[in-house]
Amino acid sequence: MMNDSSKVNSAPQALQPGLYIVAMPIGNRRDITLRALDVLTGVSAVACEDTRRTGILLADYGLKKTLLRYDDASGAAARPALLKRLHAGESLALVSDAGTPLIADPGYKLVTEARSAGIAVFPVPGACAAIAALSVAGLPSDAFYFAGFLPRRSAARQSALRTLEPLTATLLFYEAGNRLEEFLADTVVVFGARPVVIAREITKTFESFYTGTLGELTPECTLGECVVLIGGASTSENNAWEPALKSLLAAGISAKTAAAALADAFSVSKRDVYQHALKHLPTRP
Ligand code: SAM
């Protein structure tokens, strides 16, 4: 149930003291929430990865705030001062360069230490590249596993991928465009021919989505920021009808029509084939 302060036209309420974890846009600067702007206006300072970058972004929203550097390199040294201010009853915000803090970004130790010190920590939700990509990829979204960035060296990356190989949930990875080719090569070695979607430069000028099968998909462009989504391990890989299903779907046949045809041909449940197609393969219903 929404409270009164959540009405769009209500005046922002005074902030409760505490640490506010504020999501920023992942490209399009209009993807900031009204509440994020209220909170950023109300806090006494904003902790951020790059004070210059955040200063420019906040200036776009007409905000000029005290900015405190907080990143992986400075975190250990910066935390005591931030926690002291929070203990004294201030309200502070933590933001990332893009998206939601702590999601492949700094903030975990600050949140943990603040919470164990009894300081209130408030989420101010908004953009996150992984969730934005999942929402449009057309891969099963009922269960997903966010793996973030994998190691850069191929041997270490393949061993990380192997631990994910049995998972039936959709797998989500972050990767820079210029490392995409090597990343995809390792996923083929470990996963074989699974459905894959690459979401590149989401909400930016060159936003693009590539859909296909691991081993066959070669994105035309290897620049920019990417989320790679890979279908989970199939729960019925031994089904005799699976290769035929893949071929029919690849030829543009709808999941419903393909399921009906294969149910007759293989004397199996139409519903099972249909559900399998929706869950594990790129389809149109
Ligand atoms: N905290 C961010 C979030 O909530 O998504 C992620 C920050 S992480 C340091 C940066 C990585 O996120 C990029 O290398 C890329 O994999 C992914 N990413 C961020 N913005 C993106 C975008 N607009 N399109 C595609 N991927 C993006």
mmCIF file of C-alpha atoms and ligand atoms in Angstrom:
data_model
loop_
_atom_site.group_PDB
_atom_site.id
_atom_site.type_symbol
_atom_site.label_atom_id
_atom_site.label_comp_id
_atom_site.label_asym_id
_atom_site.label_seq_id
_atom_site.Cartn_x
_atom_site.Cartn_y
_atom_site.Cartn_z
ATOM 1 C CA MET A 1 0.000 0.000 0.000
ATOM 2 C CA MET A 2 1.434 3.410 -0.959
ATOM 3 C CA ASN A 3 1.722 6.028 1.766
ATOM 4 C CA ASP A 4 0.903 9.721 1.307
ATOM 5 C CA SER A 5 4.508 10.729 0.714
ATOM 6 C CA SER A 6 4.506 8.510 -2.388
ATOM 7 C CA LYS A 7 1.975 10.671 -4.244
ATOM 8 C CA VAL A 8 3.709 12.098 -7.299
ATOM 9 C CA ASN A 9 2.651 15.672 -6.566
ATOM 10 C CA SER A 10 3.290 15.621 -2.805
ATOM 11 C CA ALA A 11 6.121 17.736 -1.406
ATOM 12 C CA PRO A 12 9.197 15.679 -0.512
ATOM 13 C CA GLN A 13 9.265 14.790 3.184
ATOM 14 C CA ALA A 14 12.280 15.516 5.403
ATOM 15 C CA LEU A 15 14.659 12.572 5.233
ATOM 16 C CA GLN A 16 15.081 10.201 8.131
ATOM 17 C CA PRO A 17 18.733 9.962 9.170
ATOM 18 C CA GLY A 18 20.566 7.061 7.586
ATOM 19 C CA LEU A 19 22.324 5.761 4.503
ATOM 20 C CA TYR A 20 20.427 5.939 1.189
ATOM 21 C CA ILE A 21 21.488 3.539 -1.574
ATOM 22 C CA VAL A 22 20.407 5.440 -4.677
ATOM 23 C CA ALA A 23 20.171 3.946 -8.191
ATOM 24 C CA MET A 24 21.373 6.168 -11.033
ATOM 25 C CA PRO A 25 20.631 5.858 -14.789
ATOM 26 C CA ILE A 26 22.584 3.331 -16.910
ATOM 27 C CA GLY A 27 22.645 5.614 -19.959
ATOM 28 C CA ASN A 28 19.535 7.670 -20.521
ATOM 29 C CA ARG A 29 19.667 10.444 -17.945
ATOM 30 C CA ARG A 30 15.891 10.615 -17.733
ATOM 31 C CA ASP A 31 15.944 7.186 -16.097
ATOM 32 C CA ILE A 32 16.241 8.661 -12.633
ATOM 33 C CA THR A 33 13.352 8.445 -10.208
ATOM 34 C CA LEU A 34 11.571 11.384 -8.606
ATOM 35 C CA ARG A 35 12.403 9.898 -5.223
ATOM 36 C CA ALA A 36 16.101 9.615 -6.118
ATOM 37 C CA LEU A 37 16.088 13.340 -6.870
ATOM 38 C CA ASP A 38 14.271 14.084 -3.569
ATOM 39 C CA VAL A 39 16.779 12.015 -1.627
ATOM 40 C CA LEU A 40 19.813 13.470 -3.397
ATOM 41 C CA THR A 41 18.446 16.933 -2.687
ATOM 42 C CA GLY A 42 17.878 16.149 0.999
ATOM 43 C CA VAL A 43 21.082 14.322 2.002
ATOM 44 C CA SER A 44 23.993 16.254 3.453
ATOM 45 C CA ALA A 45 26.558 14.548 1.175
ATOM 46 C CA VAL A 46 26.803 11.972 -1.593
ATOM 47 C CA ALA A 47 29.406 9.197 -1.571
ATOM 48 C CA CYS A 48 30.350 8.181 -5.114
ATOM 49 C CA GLU A 49 32.960 6.354 -7.188
ATOM 50 C CA ASP A 50 34.074 9.321 -9.272
ATOM 51 C CA THR A 51 33.383 12.795 -7.860
ATOM 52 C CA ARG A 52 33.916 14.487 -11.216
ATOM 53 C CA ARG A 53 31.519 12.222 -13.078
ATOM 54 C CA THR A 54 28.849 12.326 -10.377
ATOM 55 C CA GLY A 55 29.229 16.123 -10.093
ATOM 56 C CA ILE A 56 28.464 16.474 -13.814
ATOM 57 C CA LEU A 57 25.487 14.097 -13.568
ATOM 58 C CA LEU A 58 24.027 15.874 -10.536
ATOM 59 C CA ALA A 59 24.521 19.245 -12.226
ATOM 60 C CA ASP A 60 22.304 17.946 -15.073
ATOM 61 C CA TYR A 61 19.554 17.611 -12.479
ATOM 62 C CA GLY A 62 20.298 21.076 -11.041
ATOM 63 C CA LEU A 63 21.939 19.642 -7.913
ATOM 64 C CA LYS A 64 25.187 20.749 -6.328
ATOM 65 C CA LYS A 65 26.198 18.532 -3.421
ATOM 66 C CA THR A 66 29.198 17.758 -1.271
ATOM 67 C CA LEU A 67 30.733 14.682 -2.936
ATOM 68 C CA LEU A 68 32.856 12.148 -1.068
ATOM 69 C CA ARG A 69 34.936 9.602 -2.952
ATOM 70 C CA TYR A 70 33.979 6.005 -2.167
ATOM 71 C CA ASP A 71 35.317 3.225 -4.362
ATOM 72 C CA ASP A 72 37.159 -0.081 -3.980
ATOM 73 C CA ALA A 73 40.509 1.679 -3.568
ATOM 74 C CA SER A 74 39.361 4.342 -1.084
ATOM 75 C CA GLY A 75 36.588 2.399 0.702
ATOM 76 C CA ALA A 76 38.527 1.087 3.707
ATOM 77 C CA ALA A 77 39.947 4.519 4.489
ATOM 78 C CA ALA A 78 36.689 6.385 3.781
ATOM 79 C CA ARG A 79 34.278 4.169 5.758
ATOM 80 C CA PRO A 80 35.111 5.286 9.332
ATOM 81 C CA ALA A 81 34.394 8.947 8.497
ATOM 82 C CA LEU A 82 31.138 8.062 6.705
ATOM 83 C CA LEU A 83 29.987 5.861 9.598
ATOM 84 C CA LYS A 84 30.853 8.630 12.092
ATOM 85 C CA ARG A 85 28.672 11.093 10.204
ATOM 86 C CA LEU A 86 25.845 8.557 10.038
ATOM 87 C CA HIS A 87 26.158 7.898 13.776
ATOM 88 C CA ALA A 88 25.892 11.637 14.361
ATOM 89 C CA GLY A 89 22.448 11.539 12.708
ATOM 90 C CA GLU A 90 23.263 12.740 9.173
ATOM 91 C CA SER A 91 21.646 11.332 6.077
ATOM 92 C CA LEU A 92 24.079 10.347 3.330
ATOM 93 C CA ALA A 93 23.580 8.858 -0.134
ATOM 94 C CA LEU A 94 25.715 6.270 -1.912
ATOM 95 C CA VAL A 95 25.579 6.274 -5.717
ATOM 96 C CA SER A 96 27.488 4.444 -8.476
ATOM 97 C CA ASP A 97 28.686 5.812 -11.797
ATOM 98 C CA ALA A 98 25.739 3.947 -13.316
ATOM 99 C CA GLY A 99 22.870 1.783 -12.110
ATOM 100 C CA THR A 100 22.361 0.335 -8.662
ATOM 101 C CA PRO A 101 25.183 0.493 -6.105
ATOM 102 C CA LEU A 102 26.498 -2.895 -4.889
ATOM 103 C CA ILE A 103 25.446 -4.593 -8.156
ATOM 104 C CA ALA A 104 28.958 -5.205 -9.526
ATOM 105 C CA ASP A 105 29.793 -1.907 -7.846
ATOM 106 C CA PRO A 106 31.167 -0.715 -4.475
ATOM 107 C CA GLY A 107 29.090 -0.443 -1.301
ATOM 108 C CA TYR A 108 28.787 -3.929 0.187
ATOM 109 C CA LYS A 109 31.105 -3.309 3.142
ATOM 110 C CA LEU A 110 29.634 0.112 3.839
ATOM 111 C CA VAL A 111 26.095 -1.305 3.943
ATOM 112 C CA THR A 112 27.165 -4.285 6.089
ATOM 113 C CA GLU A 113 29.020 -2.113 8.577
ATOM 114 C CA ALA A 114 26.236 0.487 8.713
ATOM 115 C CA ARG A 115 23.619 -2.199 9.354
ATOM 116 C CA SER A 116 25.630 -3.934 12.036
ATOM 117 C CA ALA A 117 26.152 -0.550 13.712
ATOM 118 C CA GLY A 118 22.368 -0.109 13.848
ATOM 119 C CA ILE A 119 22.267 2.642 11.200
ATOM 120 C CA ALA A 120 19.162 2.653 8.988
ATOM 121 C CA VAL A 121 19.913 1.808 5.337
ATOM 122 C CA PHE A 122 17.243 2.756 2.788
ATOM 123 C CA PRO A 123 16.978 1.473 -0.804
ATOM 124 C CA VAL A 124 16.089 4.018 -3.486
ATOM 125 C CA PRO A 125 15.534 1.619 -6.400
ATOM 126 C CA GLY A 126 15.928 2.370 -10.085
ATOM 127 C CA ALA A 127 17.944 1.286 -13.110
ATOM 128 C CA CYS A 128 20.048 -1.877 -13.143
ATOM 129 C CA ALA A 129 21.538 -3.159 -16.424
ATOM 130 C CA ALA A 130 21.005 -6.843 -15.548
ATOM 131 C CA ILE A 131 17.317 -6.403 -14.761
ATOM 132 C CA ALA A 132 16.728 -4.136 -17.765
ATOM 133 C CA ALA A 133 18.329 -6.764 -20.037
ATOM 134 C CA LEU A 134 16.371 -9.640 -18.494
ATOM 135 C CA SER A 135 13.108 -7.740 -18.900
ATOM 136 C CA VAL A 136 13.453 -7.683 -22.709
ATOM 137 C CA ALA A 137 15.612 -10.727 -23.538
ATOM 138 C CA GLY A 138 12.799 -13.224 -24.013
ATOM 139 C CA LEU A 139 14.631 -15.841 -21.931
ATOM 140 C CA PRO A 140 12.972 -17.407 -18.862
ATOM 141 C CA SER A 141 12.770 -14.802 -16.125
ATOM 142 C CA ASP A 142 11.106 -16.875 -13.407
ATOM 143 C CA ALA A 143 14.530 -17.877 -12.085
ATOM 144 C CA PHE A 144 17.824 -16.224 -12.945
ATOM 145 C CA TYR A 145 21.372 -16.195 -11.632
ATOM 146 C CA PHE A 146 23.394 -12.989 -11.694
ATOM 147 C CA ALA A 147 27.066 -13.908 -12.083
ATOM 148 C CA GLY A 148 28.357 -10.358 -12.706
ATOM 149 C CA PHE A 149 31.892 -10.092 -14.092
ATOM 150 C CA LEU A 150 33.857 -13.322 -14.485
ATOM 151 C CA PRO A 151 37.666 -13.507 -14.280
ATOM 152 C CA ARG A 152 39.456 -12.107 -17.332
ATOM 153 C CA ARG A 153 41.842 -15.023 -17.842
ATOM 154 C CA SER A 154 40.317 -17.764 -19.967
ATOM 155 C CA ALA A 155 41.289 -20.700 -17.697
ATOM 156 C CA ALA A 156 39.834 -19.026 -14.590
ATOM 157 C CA ARG A 157 36.763 -17.936 -16.546
ATOM 158 C CA GLN A 158 36.101 -21.435 -17.872
ATOM 159 C CA SER A 159 36.381 -22.845 -14.383
ATOM 160 C CA ALA A 160 33.879 -20.222 -13.092
ATOM 161 C CA LEU A 161 31.546 -21.089 -15.987
ATOM 162 C CA ARG A 162 31.784 -24.784 -15.154
ATOM 163 C CA THR A 163 30.367 -24.154 -11.682
ATOM 164 C CA LEU A 164 27.334 -22.529 -13.343
ATOM 165 C CA GLU A 165 26.855 -25.253 -15.959
ATOM 166 C CA PRO A 166 24.262 -27.325 -13.996
ATOM 167 C CA LEU A 167 22.030 -24.360 -13.134
ATOM 168 C CA THR A 168 18.661 -24.358 -14.888
ATOM 169 C CA ALA A 169 18.113 -20.634 -14.180
ATOM 170 C CA THR A 170 18.892 -18.047 -16.879
ATOM 171 C CA LEU A 171 22.496 -16.871 -16.391
ATOM 172 C CA LEU A 172 23.359 -13.162 -16.452
ATOM 173 C CA PHE A 173 26.866 -11.797 -16.944
ATOM 174 C CA TYR A 174 28.416 -8.352 -17.244
ATOM 175 C CA GLU A 175 31.127 -7.882 -19.852
ATOM 176 C CA ALA A 176 32.799 -5.064 -21.754
ATOM 177 C CA GLY A 177 32.246 -5.158 -25.520
ATOM 178 C CA ASN A 178 35.963 -5.440 -26.332
ATOM 179 C CA ARG A 179 36.209 -8.676 -24.308
ATOM 180 C CA LEU A 180 32.952 -10.141 -25.596
ATOM 181 C CA GLU A 181 34.484 -12.375 -28.247
ATOM 182 C CA GLU A 182 36.819 -14.161 -25.806
ATOM 183 C CA PHE A 183 34.016 -14.398 -23.259
ATOM 184 C CA LEU A 184 31.640 -16.006 -25.773
ATOM 185 C CA ALA A 185 34.326 -18.435 -26.928
ATOM 186 C CA ASP A 186 34.640 -19.753 -23.367
ATOM 187 C CA THR A 187 30.887 -20.024 -22.892
ATOM 188 C CA VAL A 188 30.653 -22.242 -26.007
ATOM 189 C CA VAL A 189 33.374 -24.523 -24.667
ATOM 190 C CA VAL A 190 31.508 -24.996 -21.388
ATOM 191 C CA PHE A 191 27.826 -24.722 -22.314
ATOM 192 C CA GLY A 192 27.673 -25.860 -25.959
ATOM 193 C CA ALA A 193 24.771 -24.596 -28.058
ATOM 194 C CA ARG A 194 22.524 -22.741 -25.640
ATOM 195 C CA PRO A 195 20.317 -19.740 -26.389
ATOM 196 C CA VAL A 196 22.087 -16.436 -25.823
ATOM 197 C CA VAL A 197 21.055 -12.784 -25.828
ATOM 198 C CA ILE A 198 23.493 -9.887 -25.765
ATOM 199 C CA ALA A 199 22.093 -6.568 -24.586
ATOM 200 C CA ARG A 200 24.456 -3.777 -25.562
ATOM 201 C CA GLU A 201 24.405 -0.088 -24.590
ATOM 202 C CA ILE A 202 20.947 -0.326 -23.007
ATOM 203 C CA THR A 203 19.063 3.023 -23.068
ATOM 204 C CA LYS A 204 21.962 4.659 -24.978
ATOM 205 C CA THR A 205 22.142 5.858 -28.584
ATOM 206 C CA PHE A 206 23.523 2.571 -29.922
ATOM 207 C CA GLU A 207 21.294 0.283 -27.879
ATOM 208 C CA SER A 208 21.158 -3.134 -29.566
ATOM 209 C CA PHE A 209 20.092 -6.681 -28.784
ATOM 210 C CA TYR A 210 21.520 -9.809 -30.427
ATOM 211 C CA THR A 211 19.685 -13.112 -30.095
ATOM 212 C CA GLY A 212 20.899 -16.525 -31.175
ATOM 213 C CA THR A 213 22.691 -19.674 -30.131
ATOM 214 C CA LEU A 214 26.114 -19.890 -28.488
ATOM 215 C CA GLY A 215 28.675 -20.758 -31.141
ATOM 216 C CA GLU A 216 26.616 -19.180 -33.921
ATOM 217 C CA LEU A 217 25.998 -15.658 -32.668
ATOM 218 C CA THR A 218 28.635 -13.100 -33.598
ATOM 219 C CA PRO A 219 27.644 -9.578 -32.578
ATOM 220 C CA GLU A 220 28.358 -7.074 -35.338
ATOM 221 C CA CYS A 221 29.838 -4.602 -32.919
ATOM 222 C CA THR A 222 32.227 -5.250 -30.070
ATOM 223 C CA LEU A 223 32.168 -1.798 -28.500
ATOM 224 C CA GLY A 224 30.289 -0.596 -25.474
ATOM 225 C CA GLU A 225 28.871 -2.169 -22.354
ATOM 226 C CA CYS A 226 27.077 -5.494 -22.460
ATOM 227 C CA VAL A 227 24.901 -7.820 -20.475
ATOM 228 C CA VAL A 228 25.151 -11.421 -21.705
ATOM 229 C CA LEU A 229 22.209 -13.691 -20.918
ATOM 230 C CA ILE A 230 22.480 -17.439 -21.460
ATOM 231 C CA GLY A 231 19.675 -19.980 -21.174
ATOM 232 C CA GLY A 232 19.998 -22.319 -18.186
ATOM 233 C CA ALA A 233 20.725 -26.053 -18.408
ATOM 234 C CA SER A 234 17.823 -27.791 -20.046
ATOM 235 C CA THR A 235 16.007 -30.133 -17.687
ATOM 236 C CA SER A 236 15.119 -32.460 -20.534
ATOM 237 C CA GLU A 237 18.186 -32.482 -22.731
ATOM 238 C CA ASN A 238 17.688 -36.167 -23.478
ATOM 239 C CA ASN A 239 14.353 -35.583 -25.142
ATOM 240 C CA ALA A 240 14.390 -37.028 -28.630
ATOM 241 C CA TRP A 241 12.213 -34.184 -29.886
ATOM 242 C CA GLU A 242 14.533 -31.407 -28.725
ATOM 243 C CA PRO A 243 16.655 -31.068 -31.920
ATOM 244 C CA ALA A 244 13.499 -30.989 -34.056
ATOM 245 C CA LEU A 245 11.994 -28.365 -31.759
ATOM 246 C CA LYS A 246 15.100 -26.200 -32.059
ATOM 247 C CA SER A 247 15.011 -26.449 -35.863
ATOM 248 C CA LEU A 248 11.309 -25.564 -36.081
ATOM 249 C CA LEU A 249 11.720 -22.555 -33.786
ATOM 250 C CA ALA A 250 14.811 -21.414 -35.667
ATOM 251 C CA ALA A 251 12.743 -21.561 -38.875
ATOM 252 C CA GLY A 252 10.295 -19.092 -37.301
ATOM 253 C CA ILE A 253 7.540 -21.611 -36.480
ATOM 254 C CA SER A 254 5.635 -20.550 -33.367
ATOM 255 C CA ALA A 255 6.136 -22.528 -30.144
ATOM 256 C CA LYS A 256 2.466 -23.521 -30.179
ATOM 257 C CA THR A 257 2.543 -24.916 -33.727
ATOM 258 C CA ALA A 258 5.882 -26.668 -33.156
ATOM 259 C CA ALA A 259 4.625 -28.238 -29.923
ATOM 260 C CA ALA A 260 1.492 -29.547 -31.628
ATOM 261 C CA ALA A 261 3.482 -31.084 -34.499
ATOM 262 C CA LEU A 262 6.058 -32.740 -32.238
ATOM 263 C CA ALA A 263 3.450 -34.025 -29.784
ATOM 264 C CA ASP A 264 1.891 -35.994 -32.658
ATOM 265 C CA ALA A 265 5.173 -37.143 -34.185
ATOM 266 C CA PHE A 266 6.790 -38.295 -30.912
ATOM 267 C CA SER A 267 3.627 -39.204 -28.952
ATOM 268 C CA VAL A 268 4.487 -36.802 -26.131
ATOM 269 C CA SER A 269 2.573 -34.130 -24.230
ATOM 270 C CA LYS A 270 1.993 -30.980 -26.283
ATOM 271 C CA ARG A 271 2.069 -28.966 -23.058
ATOM 272 C CA ASP A 272 5.509 -30.340 -22.056
ATOM 273 C CA VAL A 273 7.038 -29.472 -25.421
ATOM 274 C CA TYR A 274 5.415 -26.024 -25.410
ATOM 275 C CA GLN A 275 6.574 -25.234 -21.855
ATOM 276 C CA HIS A 276 10.072 -26.454 -22.698
ATOM 277 C CA ALA A 277 10.187 -24.194 -25.753
ATOM 278 C CA LEU A 278 9.091 -21.150 -23.747
ATOM 279 C CA LYS A 279 11.425 -21.862 -20.899
ATOM 280 C CA HIS A 280 14.618 -22.839 -22.663
ATOM 281 C CA LEU A 281 14.642 -21.543 -26.228
ATOM 282 C CA PRO A 282 14.257 -18.218 -28.046
ATOM 283 C CA THR A 283 10.661 -18.381 -29.319
ATOM 284 C CA ARG A 284 7.552 -16.574 -30.278
ATOM 285 C CA PRO A 285 4.484 -18.047 -28.481
HETATM 286 N N1 SAM B 1 25.699 -1.098 -10.961
HETATM 287 C C1 SAM B 1 25.469 -1.287 -12.368
HETATM 288 C C2 SAM B 1 24.074 -1.870 -12.571
HETATM 289 O O1 SAM B 1 23.217 -1.697 -11.712
HETATM 290 O O2 SAM B 1 23.828 -2.467 -13.619
HETATM 291 C C3 SAM B 1 26.565 -2.117 -12.999
HETATM 292 C C4 SAM B 1 27.913 -1.494 -12.905
HETATM 293 S S1 SAM B 1 29.218 -2.474 -13.558
HETATM 294 C C5 SAM B 1 30.619 -1.617 -12.978
HETATM 295 C C6 SAM B 1 29.256 -1.993 -15.246
HETATM 296 C C7 SAM B 1 28.799 -3.111 -16.174
HETATM 297 O O3 SAM B 1 27.384 -3.157 -16.177
HETATM 298 C C8 SAM B 1 29.187 -2.895 -17.618
HETATM 299 O O4 SAM B 1 30.493 -3.381 -17.897
HETATM 300 C C9 SAM B 1 28.138 -3.698 -18.358
HETATM 301 O O5 SAM B 1 28.443 -5.065 -18.335
HETATM 302 C C10 SAM B 1 26.916 -3.438 -17.476
HETATM 303 N N2 SAM B 1 26.201 -2.234 -17.957
HETATM 304 C C11 SAM B 1 26.126 -1.033 -17.344
HETATM 305 N N3 SAM B 1 25.398 -0.170 -18.091
HETATM 306 C C12 SAM B 1 25.014 -0.850 -19.194
HETATM 307 C C13 SAM B 1 24.239 -0.532 -20.347
HETATM 308 N N4 SAM B 1 23.731 0.693 -20.514
HETATM 309 N N5 SAM B 1 24.043 -1.487 -21.284
HETATM 310 C C14 SAM B 1 24.553 -2.729 -21.131
HETATM 311 N N6 SAM B 1 25.291 -3.089 -20.066
HETATM 312 C C15 SAM B 1 25.521 -2.175 -19.114
#
